[in-house]
Amino acid sequence: MTKTNLPPAEDDPHPEHSRDAPLSIHDLTVAYHRKPVIWDIDLDLPEGKLIAVVGPNGAGKSTLLKACLDLIPRVSGDIRVYGKPYRQQRSLIGYVPQRESVDWDFPVSALEVVTMGVYGSIGWFRPVLRKHRAKAQEALEKVGIGHLAGRQISQLSGGQQQRVFLARALAQEAQLYFMDEPFAAVDAATERAIVALLRELQQQGKTCLVVHHDLATVARYFDHVILLNMRVVAAGPTAEVFHNENLQKTYGGKMPLLEEAGQALRQNLS
Amino acid sequence: MTWYTMDTWIVVVGALAGIACAIPGCFLVLRQMSMMGDAISHAVLPGLALAFLITGSRASVTMFIGAALIGLLTAVFTQWISSWGKVERGASMGIVFTTLFAVGLLLIVQAAHHVELDPGCVLYGALELTPLDTVTPLFWLGLGWETPRAFVVLGIITLVNLALLLLFYKEFKISSFDPNLATTLGINAQKMHYLLMSMVAVTTVAAFEAVGSILVIALLIVPAATAYLLTDRLSTMLLLGGGFGVLAAAMGHFLAVWLPEVHGLPDVSSAGLVAVTSGIFFAAAVLLAPRYGMLGKFLNRRPLKKHKAATPLSPEKT
């Protein structure tokens, strides 16, 4: 796996405007059938942070991720990863799609799915070798389900399936991770495991952009947050931008109840 | 019962069609696009007719190219209509292939005024007649070895499909399971889709000369679906799929020879019986498959006495 020279991790006075930000999004607009889904997105992600993308249903959270990854066409927008166009930097990016996006009845084992994470580094026409499977096994051990490697994936619980996806992303050995709702419908143990994993990735200087739906845990899990509702309502350190006023702007009238619940929970937990 | 060399050739041709079809067929089943085979096999009709009308000959190469091109166009049109027209894939497939099939029928009737190009034969094929149409494929080596043309064509297609499968095994696997991840890894899922569709188109055209445009669907889908019920591994599924294709060809033709003698049935279609046999295999798998069959599900529902933990597959475990 090729490692490019990464900018030094020391404190940059203006991380938001760094040319070498893990991800810079300029003027991104995406439309389905001429109806804009997200527009005018301008973002620079700080390096080595856990960043939540938060917003109501239909706010374009997944769309934002997919547009950055060239999975859906953009009307406009320039995506740069560590200062270079996305296409040159694929090997630096790990992707955890939504769990429902694949068919879990597919005849593959957990280990085989995780091995797919290293396909990018194997290259065309080359077979999967023992060392690739060993790396996948290692990633499975890391997420705590090494003993389930041989299971067909439909015979795993929802939490275990999510761990398989995370293990696959780990096997990619990326610098920048896109995760689409990794916490959706997982058990408490898996949730803790995912958080521990995110922290570990952060300690290694990696950046994680995570679509997150549970407002109650945003402040505990993430140090940066992007509030999204078609446009970016606010983006920055959680302590600065994750407050009632911004949340109301993001969620509209439905917000106060949720926010109260969230605040209550946060106070209980801290 | 009398079994001629001709019968062996018929089985060999059917078996090759079975293997060639099972390879793309397995991926069609897994991608939940089984009807794409149906669509393509119908839509190639205007390709055949156009190639004939343009070149004025029934030379197999031009017909083959025309049909395969139109088959690929079916996949492209289907993709366009479903992405631009706000129509789901199944519906757009229905629009494309019925339209192309109708155009093909009109063209064939037109062409039939000049020469025999029998629509019935296109639909049902003529497996029994394949040994009669022979070529000498090794004439350029100075060898006079005469062999059925269908054997040569399907043999080549089978080898090509096997080679593509081996070359692109992991790419087919990942782009079928998780096309988005594949694309982010630099394995363009769209291109893999069209490679698969080209395989379906070419295989369908090659096989339907033998078994007809409707029965080729049976060989594409039924053995693959049977195999899907019997295994949890993609590689095993591909092997079983090919195996069931071969078995169906052998059993089907055997029944076609045997039934008239035993039951005095006047005339039986081999291709028809090949399809029926693969259907019987599928029914047996639905009933008896260890894990996904009815029997397996019934047995699994009984309370577990001893839970057997899955053993890790790690090759590096020490």
XYZ file of C-alpha atoms in Angstrom:
588
model
C 0.000 0.000 0.000
C 1.430 3.362 -0.976
C 1.781 6.029 1.659
C 2.018 9.581 0.443
C 3.709 12.267 2.411
C 1.207 13.650 4.810
C 1.405 17.135 6.182
C 2.798 17.308 9.710
C 0.186 16.791 12.371
C 1.212 19.741 14.546
C -1.259 22.498 15.190
C -2.030 24.551 12.178
C -3.285 28.034 13.069
C -5.919 27.884 10.337
C -6.845 24.288 9.812
C -10.100 25.277 8.139
C -8.216 26.843 5.261
C -5.340 24.446 4.972
C -4.564 23.494 1.401
C -3.620 20.078 2.649
C -6.797 19.382 4.568
C -7.815 15.709 4.453
C -10.880 16.775 2.537
C -11.688 20.102 0.912
C -15.065 20.512 -0.680
C -15.550 23.556 -2.856
C -18.876 24.726 -4.154
C -20.486 21.280 -4.233
C -24.015 20.953 -5.596
C -25.841 17.706 -6.296
C -29.263 17.368 -7.904
C -31.601 14.485 -8.615
C -33.827 15.138 -11.610
C -32.928 18.833 -11.555
C -34.010 19.162 -7.929
C -31.049 20.110 -5.768
C -30.359 17.753 -2.883
C -27.368 19.540 -1.462
C -25.984 22.810 -2.644
C -23.211 25.301 -2.120
C -21.265 23.039 0.159
C -17.920 24.561 1.101
C -15.959 22.652 3.685
C -12.433 21.974 4.840
C -12.071 19.092 7.221
C -9.461 19.388 9.961
C -6.976 16.557 10.158
C -7.046 13.876 12.815
C -10.556 14.627 14.043
C -13.747 12.671 14.465
C -16.311 14.638 12.544
C -20.049 14.013 12.700
C -22.426 14.879 9.884
C -25.780 15.608 11.464
C -29.096 16.610 9.958
C -32.720 15.540 9.489
C -33.836 12.805 7.097
C -33.414 13.921 3.526
C -30.858 16.547 4.480
C -28.387 14.992 2.030
C -25.952 13.444 4.491
C -25.360 10.247 2.511
C -25.499 12.250 -0.691
C -22.672 14.432 0.584
C -20.505 11.374 1.208
C -21.360 9.736 -2.083
C -20.772 12.915 -4.058
C -17.324 13.263 -2.505
C -16.575 9.660 -3.481
C -17.681 10.165 -7.107
C -20.486 7.648 -6.648
C -23.127 10.076 -7.857
C -22.740 12.829 -10.425
C -22.193 16.376 -9.218
C -23.718 19.458 -10.799
C -20.709 21.396 -9.651
C -17.979 21.101 -7.107
C -14.352 20.301 -6.624
C -13.242 17.632 -4.190
C -9.671 17.536 -2.979
C -8.141 14.952 -0.719
C -4.925 16.074 0.956
C -4.612 18.763 -1.663
C -4.987 16.559 -4.719
C -8.006 15.595 -6.828
C -10.004 12.717 -5.361
C -9.228 10.298 -8.179
C -5.502 10.394 -7.473
C -6.020 9.770 -3.782
C -8.344 6.776 -3.756
C -5.923 4.634 -1.791
C -6.098 7.123 1.095
C -9.840 6.766 1.515
C -11.846 4.148 3.368
C -15.598 3.845 2.939
C -18.166 2.245 5.213
C -21.481 2.273 3.350
C -24.842 1.935 5.024
C -25.479 -1.587 6.149
C -28.681 -1.893 4.103
C -26.852 -1.000 0.912
C -25.703 -4.583 0.301
C -27.375 -7.982 0.026
C -26.407 -9.936 3.125
C -27.571 -13.200 1.536
C -24.634 -12.987 -0.862
C -22.616 -16.226 -0.663
C -19.506 -14.850 1.052
C -18.030 -15.267 4.505
C -17.210 -12.448 6.916
C -13.535 -12.909 6.126
C -14.143 -12.623 2.387
C -16.047 -9.361 2.844
C -13.223 -7.918 4.943
C -10.696 -9.082 2.355
C -12.497 -6.883 -0.179
C -11.001 -3.946 1.719
C -7.568 -4.801 0.345
C -8.682 -5.434 -3.259
C -7.644 -1.898 -4.144
C -4.055 -2.617 -3.161
C -3.949 -6.038 -4.832
C -4.525 -4.654 -8.313
C -6.195 -6.022 -11.443
C -5.712 -9.624 -12.573
C -3.948 -10.587 -9.345
C -5.442 -13.190 -7.044
C -6.135 -12.795 -3.343
C -3.202 -14.268 -1.461
C -2.753 -15.702 1.982
C -1.178 -12.485 3.269
C -4.252 -10.516 2.201
C -6.525 -12.902 4.062
C -4.227 -12.702 7.083
C -4.579 -8.929 7.080
C -8.343 -9.279 6.881
C -8.330 -11.753 9.742
C -6.302 -9.290 11.789
C -8.882 -6.580 11.140
C -11.670 -8.947 12.188
C -9.831 -9.722 15.428
C -9.499 -6.012 16.026
C -13.247 -5.471 15.944
C -13.727 -8.473 18.211
C -15.271 -11.011 15.853
C -12.236 -12.956 14.668
C -13.987 -16.182 15.652
C -16.799 -15.476 13.153
C -14.530 -15.237 10.103
C -15.960 -18.312 8.394
C -19.618 -17.422 8.898
C -21.787 -16.621 5.930
C -22.672 -12.976 6.480
C -26.445 -13.405 6.820
C -25.786 -15.500 9.905
C -24.337 -12.529 11.743
C -26.311 -10.144 13.928
C -26.776 -6.534 12.855
C -24.004 -5.407 15.175
C -21.664 -8.093 13.893
C -22.425 -7.113 10.307
C -21.555 -3.522 11.107
C -18.303 -4.728 12.661
C -17.536 -6.630 9.461
C -17.913 -3.401 7.524
C -15.658 -1.556 9.960
C -13.072 -4.331 9.793
C -13.140 -4.020 6.026
C -12.476 -0.282 6.312
C -9.613 -0.984 8.739
C -8.110 -3.428 6.264
C -8.094 -0.606 3.725
C -5.535 1.192 5.906
C -6.821 4.562 4.811
C -6.088 8.043 6.107
C -9.563 9.446 5.646
C -12.668 7.436 6.464
C -16.206 8.037 5.228
C -18.724 6.208 7.398
C -22.421 6.218 6.600
C -24.446 5.644 9.774
C -22.176 3.077 11.401
C -24.183 3.385 14.617
C -27.543 2.655 13.005
C -29.368 -0.162 14.794
C -26.394 -1.699 16.557
C -26.305 -3.196 20.042
C -24.710 -1.347 22.940
C -21.566 -3.487 22.927
C -21.016 -2.807 19.235
C -21.613 0.898 19.767
C -18.880 0.951 22.428
C -16.575 -1.042 20.166
C -17.120 1.401 17.300
C -16.406 4.384 19.527
C -13.200 2.761 20.797
C -12.195 2.085 17.225
C -12.879 5.656 16.153
C -10.737 6.928 19.027
C -7.932 4.615 18.012
C -8.085 5.792 14.423
C -7.981 9.357 15.658
C -4.906 8.647 17.751
C -3.224 7.361 14.620
C -3.854 10.759 13.048
C -6.671 9.570 10.799
C -9.718 11.594 9.985
C -13.227 10.166 10.160
C -16.293 11.737 8.607
C -19.263 9.966 10.155
C -22.938 10.359 9.309
C -24.620 10.225 12.679
C -28.281 10.217 13.628
C -28.226 10.185 17.414
C -27.999 13.761 18.617
C -27.683 12.636 22.220
C -24.241 11.167 21.626
C -22.777 13.703 19.208
C -21.014 15.736 21.888
C -19.578 12.655 23.554
C -18.277 10.896 20.454
C -17.205 13.676 18.112
C -14.957 16.683 18.381
C -16.195 18.330 15.208
C -19.649 18.484 13.766
C -21.194 19.471 10.443
C -24.846 20.462 10.686
C -26.391 19.813 7.319
C -29.769 20.509 5.860
C -29.208 20.761 2.134
C -26.764 23.526 2.939
C -24.180 23.577 5.662
C -25.919 25.276 8.577
C -22.819 25.254 10.724
C -19.519 23.432 10.891
C -16.785 23.503 13.488
C -15.705 22.184 16.870
C -18.615 20.515 18.626
C -18.287 22.791 21.649
C -18.723 25.870 19.471
C -21.363 24.956 16.918
C -23.440 22.170 18.460
C -25.960 24.309 20.312
C -29.666 24.833 20.388
C -29.840 27.689 17.959
C -27.924 25.874 15.214
C -29.850 22.680 15.807
C -33.111 24.539 15.419
C -31.875 26.034 12.190
C -30.989 22.531 11.013
C -34.036 20.634 12.121
C -36.687 23.352 12.032
C -39.629 23.166 14.378
C -39.222 19.526 15.307
C -36.025 20.219 17.134
C -36.677 21.441 20.658
C -38.097 18.159 21.932
C -35.214 16.127 20.544
C -32.723 18.628 21.773
C -34.159 18.651 25.261
C -33.939 14.905 25.388
C -30.398 15.091 24.112
C -29.361 17.662 26.655
C -30.927 15.698 29.449
C -29.056 12.624 28.350
C -25.790 14.457 28.029
C -26.127 15.920 31.504
C -26.903 12.497 32.904
C -23.905 10.964 31.257
C -21.337 13.637 32.007
C -32.602 -47.801 -26.458
C -30.189 -46.757 -29.153
C -27.579 -44.116 -28.508
C -25.686 -42.732 -31.493
C -22.550 -40.630 -31.739
C -24.944 -37.878 -32.660
C -26.559 -38.145 -29.256
C -23.195 -37.742 -27.568
C -22.571 -34.605 -29.605
C -25.948 -33.249 -28.587
C -25.116 -33.785 -24.923
C -21.678 -32.218 -25.348
C -23.149 -29.144 -27.050
C -25.808 -28.849 -24.347
C -23.242 -29.287 -21.593
C -21.017 -26.568 -23.044
C -24.031 -24.264 -23.259
C -24.743 -25.101 -19.623
C -21.229 -24.214 -18.466
C -21.004 -21.088 -20.601
C -24.381 -19.872 -19.314
C -23.803 -20.709 -15.655
C -20.844 -18.328 -15.350
C -22.663 -15.068 -16.129
C -25.885 -16.672 -14.842
C -24.591 -16.968 -11.280
C -23.783 -13.264 -11.211
C -27.147 -12.344 -12.708
C -28.879 -14.290 -9.944
C -26.707 -12.704 -7.253
C -27.271 -9.212 -8.606
C -31.002 -9.854 -8.666
C -31.028 -9.116 -12.369
C -32.020 -12.554 -13.597
C -34.462 -11.139 -16.098
C -31.636 -9.332 -17.863
C -30.852 -12.660 -19.516
C -34.459 -12.888 -20.625
C -34.394 -9.339 -21.935
C -31.144 -9.770 -23.814
C -32.081 -13.099 -25.319
C -35.264 -11.612 -26.762
C -33.762 -8.346 -27.776
C -31.082 -9.951 -29.943
C -33.747 -10.847 -32.504
C -33.533 -7.548 -34.428
C -29.756 -7.887 -34.320
C -30.019 -11.201 -36.145
C -32.510 -9.844 -38.633
C -30.616 -6.613 -39.244
C -27.341 -8.426 -39.760
C -29.100 -10.625 -42.281
C -30.827 -7.761 -44.069
C -27.660 -5.682 -44.250
C -25.219 -8.359 -45.343
C -27.736 -10.526 -47.134
C -26.146 -13.668 -45.818
C -26.812 -16.026 -42.984
C -23.091 -16.207 -42.264
C -22.875 -16.907 -38.602
C -20.162 -14.377 -37.848
C -22.152 -11.338 -38.978
C -25.327 -12.622 -37.342
C -23.385 -13.241 -34.198
C -21.897 -9.754 -34.083
C -25.226 -8.107 -34.874
C -27.012 -10.037 -32.163
C -24.337 -9.496 -29.535
C -24.247 -5.751 -30.237
C -28.006 -5.399 -29.889
C -27.821 -7.498 -26.736
C -25.334 -5.098 -25.236
C -27.464 -2.158 -26.373
C -30.333 -3.646 -24.388
C -28.261 -3.345 -21.237
C -27.226 0.202 -22.118
C -30.788 1.333 -22.956
C -32.109 -0.278 -19.791
C -29.565 1.623 -17.756
C -30.386 4.908 -19.501
C -34.117 4.586 -19.156
C -33.949 3.688 -15.501
C -31.556 6.518 -14.668
C -33.091 9.262 -16.823
C -36.714 8.262 -17.028
C -37.505 7.784 -13.332
C -38.482 4.201 -14.161
C -37.341 1.258 -12.078
C -34.981 -1.200 -13.700
C -37.453 -4.050 -14.196
C -39.874 -1.783 -16.008
C -37.229 -0.218 -18.198
C -35.990 -3.702 -19.084
C -39.555 -4.593 -20.073
C -39.836 -1.518 -22.263
C -36.542 -2.086 -24.042
C -36.722 -5.774 -24.765
C -40.350 -5.964 -25.842
C -39.798 -3.079 -28.232
C -36.641 -4.583 -29.663
C -38.240 -8.035 -29.840
C -41.207 -6.633 -31.756
C -38.918 -4.813 -34.169
C -37.016 -8.060 -34.573
C -40.171 -10.004 -35.355
C -41.206 -7.463 -37.992
C -37.762 -7.616 -39.546
C -37.682 -11.397 -39.533
C -41.044 -11.654 -41.237
C -39.718 -9.161 -43.757
C -36.549 -11.170 -44.229
C -38.444 -14.436 -44.396
C -39.917 -13.401 -47.714
C -36.491 -13.821 -49.176
C -35.075 -16.714 -47.281
C -35.992 -19.123 -44.536
C -35.215 -17.617 -41.161
C -37.669 -19.474 -39.039
C -38.971 -17.542 -36.015
C -39.904 -20.815 -34.345
C -36.373 -22.044 -34.675
C -35.065 -18.827 -33.171
C -37.407 -19.217 -30.214
C -37.007 -22.892 -29.467
C -33.687 -23.725 -31.042
C -32.830 -27.030 -32.618
C -30.551 -28.923 -30.302
C -31.205 -32.183 -32.144
C -29.977 -30.723 -35.415
C -26.707 -29.225 -34.148
C -24.581 -32.311 -35.017
C -25.669 -32.038 -38.648
C -24.207 -28.580 -39.143
C -20.496 -29.333 -39.196
C -17.331 -27.401 -39.843
C -13.651 -28.265 -40.063
C -12.198 -25.897 -37.462
C -8.612 -27.072 -37.907
C -8.488 -26.804 -41.695
C -5.737 -24.202 -41.397
C -3.568 -26.903 -39.861
C -4.366 -29.127 -42.785
C -6.598 -31.340 -40.654
C -9.891 -32.534 -41.995
C -11.439 -33.075 -38.563
C -15.150 -32.479 -38.940
C -17.110 -31.390 -35.916
C -20.431 -29.692 -35.170
C -20.282 -25.934 -35.556
C -22.196 -25.439 -32.314
C -19.489 -27.391 -30.509
C -16.804 -25.056 -31.827
C -18.782 -21.893 -31.085
C -19.850 -22.912 -27.586
C -16.432 -24.336 -26.834
C -14.840 -20.988 -27.623
C -17.454 -19.072 -25.617
C -17.026 -21.419 -22.663
C -13.264 -20.912 -22.702
C -13.644 -17.141 -23.018
C -16.107 -17.019 -20.127
C -13.861 -19.187 -17.978
C -10.873 -16.998 -18.765
C -12.793 -13.807 -17.941
C -14.060 -15.352 -14.729
C -10.574 -16.319 -13.607
C -9.061 -12.987 -14.631
C -11.760 -10.844 -13.027
C -12.932 -13.125 -10.240
C -12.406 -10.710 -7.384
C -13.608 -7.760 -9.446
C -16.852 -9.571 -10.329
C -17.250 -10.581 -6.730
C -16.829 -7.146 -5.189
C -18.767 -5.267 -7.849
C -21.678 -7.682 -7.452
C -21.671 -7.531 -3.663
C -20.865 -3.884 -3.032
C -20.613 -1.823 -6.230
C -20.116 1.431 -4.326
C -17.132 0.160 -2.407
C -15.724 -1.343 -5.602
C -15.929 2.023 -7.317
C -14.206 3.832 -4.431
C -11.399 1.262 -4.644
C -10.900 2.053 -8.313
C -12.740 -1.022 -9.621
C -15.369 0.692 -11.744
C -18.592 -1.163 -10.994
C -20.288 0.322 -14.054
C -17.616 -1.102 -16.341
C -17.829 -4.480 -14.638
C -21.593 -4.354 -15.160
C -21.145 -3.855 -18.883
C -18.483 -6.550 -19.053
C -20.963 -8.942 -17.460
C -23.712 -7.775 -19.819
C -21.401 -8.371 -22.794
C -20.779 -11.879 -21.507
C -24.523 -12.441 -21.164
C -25.159 -11.098 -24.663
C -22.445 -13.122 -26.374
C -23.234 -16.297 -24.438
C -26.936 -15.964 -25.071
C -26.422 -15.540 -28.795
C -24.025 -18.475 -28.951
C -26.254 -20.732 -26.872
C -29.565 -19.923 -28.431
C -28.521 -21.326 -31.745
C -28.553 -24.608 -29.914
C -31.337 -24.254 -27.402
C -33.351 -21.283 -28.628
C -33.887 -17.836 -27.208
C -36.339 -18.886 -24.519
C -34.645 -22.012 -23.262
C -31.306 -20.272 -22.992
C -32.830 -18.397 -20.072
C -33.348 -21.725 -18.335
C -29.640 -22.476 -18.633
C -28.644 -18.976 -17.512
C -30.789 -18.817 -14.420
C -32.045 -22.189 -13.210
C -28.734 -24.011 -12.549
C -27.353 -20.835 -10.931
C -30.423 -20.476 -8.723
C -30.200 -24.164 -7.782
C -26.555 -23.764 -6.825
C -27.393 -20.638 -4.816
C -29.621 -22.720 -2.562
C -26.900 -25.246 -1.877
C -23.881 -23.240 -0.845
C -22.555 -20.250 1.054
C -19.524 -19.742 -1.131
C -19.360 -17.967 -4.455
C -16.724 -20.302 -5.914
C -18.777 -23.373 -4.997
C -21.871 -21.754 -6.439
C -20.122 -21.229 -9.779
C -18.875 -24.825 -9.843
C -22.256 -26.250 -8.887
C -24.001 -23.991 -11.387
C -21.835 -25.309 -14.215
C -22.277 -28.850 -12.914
C -26.058 -28.607 -12.893
C -25.946 -27.202 -16.427
C -23.966 -30.239 -17.599
C -26.190 -32.676 -15.704
C -29.333 -31.072 -17.074
C -27.993 -31.362 -20.623
C -27.118 -35.039 -20.173
C -30.311 -36.014 -18.359
C -32.489 -33.915 -20.639
C -31.246 -35.465 -23.823
C -31.234 -38.930 -22.308
C -34.907 -38.477 -21.451
C -35.570 -37.228 -24.964
C -34.154 -40.455 -26.360
C -35.601 -42.710 -23.726
C -39.149 -41.376 -23.245
C -40.392 -42.026 -26.814
C -39.249 -45.625 -26.583
C -40.752 -46.308 -23.201
C -43.923 -44.312 -23.403
C -44.306 -44.140 -27.115
C -44.410 -40.374 -27.128
C -44.155 -39.365 -30.759
C -41.689 -36.503 -30.699
C -39.872 -34.914 -27.809
C -37.751 -31.778 -27.830
C -34.322 -32.264 -26.287
C -33.943 -28.574 -25.477
C -37.338 -28.634 -23.785
C -36.368 -31.608 -21.677
C -33.045 -30.003 -20.737
C -34.976 -27.036 -19.359
C -37.492 -29.293 -17.612
C -34.673 -31.320 -16.055
C -32.979 -28.215 -14.682
C -36.354 -27.200 -13.287
C -36.601 -30.572 -11.547
C -33.128 -30.090 -10.055
C -34.224 -26.729 -8.764
C -37.382 -28.170 -7.233
C -35.306 -30.854 -5.530
C -32.971 -28.197 -4.136
C -35.916 -26.146 -2.851
C -37.129 -29.215 -0.989
C -33.883 -30.805 0.119
C -31.182 -28.134 0.366
C -29.479 -28.566 3.741
C -29.762 -24.977 4.906
C -32.036 -23.034 2.593
C -34.363 -25.824 1.511
C -37.708 -26.633 3.106
C -36.333 -29.744 4.776
C -33.288 -27.877 6.051
C -35.423 -25.082 7.452
C -37.693 -27.611 9.121
C -34.744 -29.405 10.705
C -33.118 -26.143 11.763
C -36.271 -25.088 13.539
C -35.907 -27.911 16.035
C -34.331 -26.716 19.271
C -30.567 -26.733 19.186
C -28.975 -29.203 21.499
C -25.373 -28.386 21.069
C -24.303 -25.123 19.591
C -21.435 -25.641 17.293
C -19.340 -22.512 17.017
C -18.062 -21.577 13.603
C -14.391 -22.280 13.258
C -12.255 -19.396 12.060
C -10.908 -19.727 8.566
C -7.668 -17.974 9.322
C -4.856 -19.539 7.360
C -2.281 -17.838 9.563
C -3.627 -19.088 12.850
C -0.897 -20.519 14.998
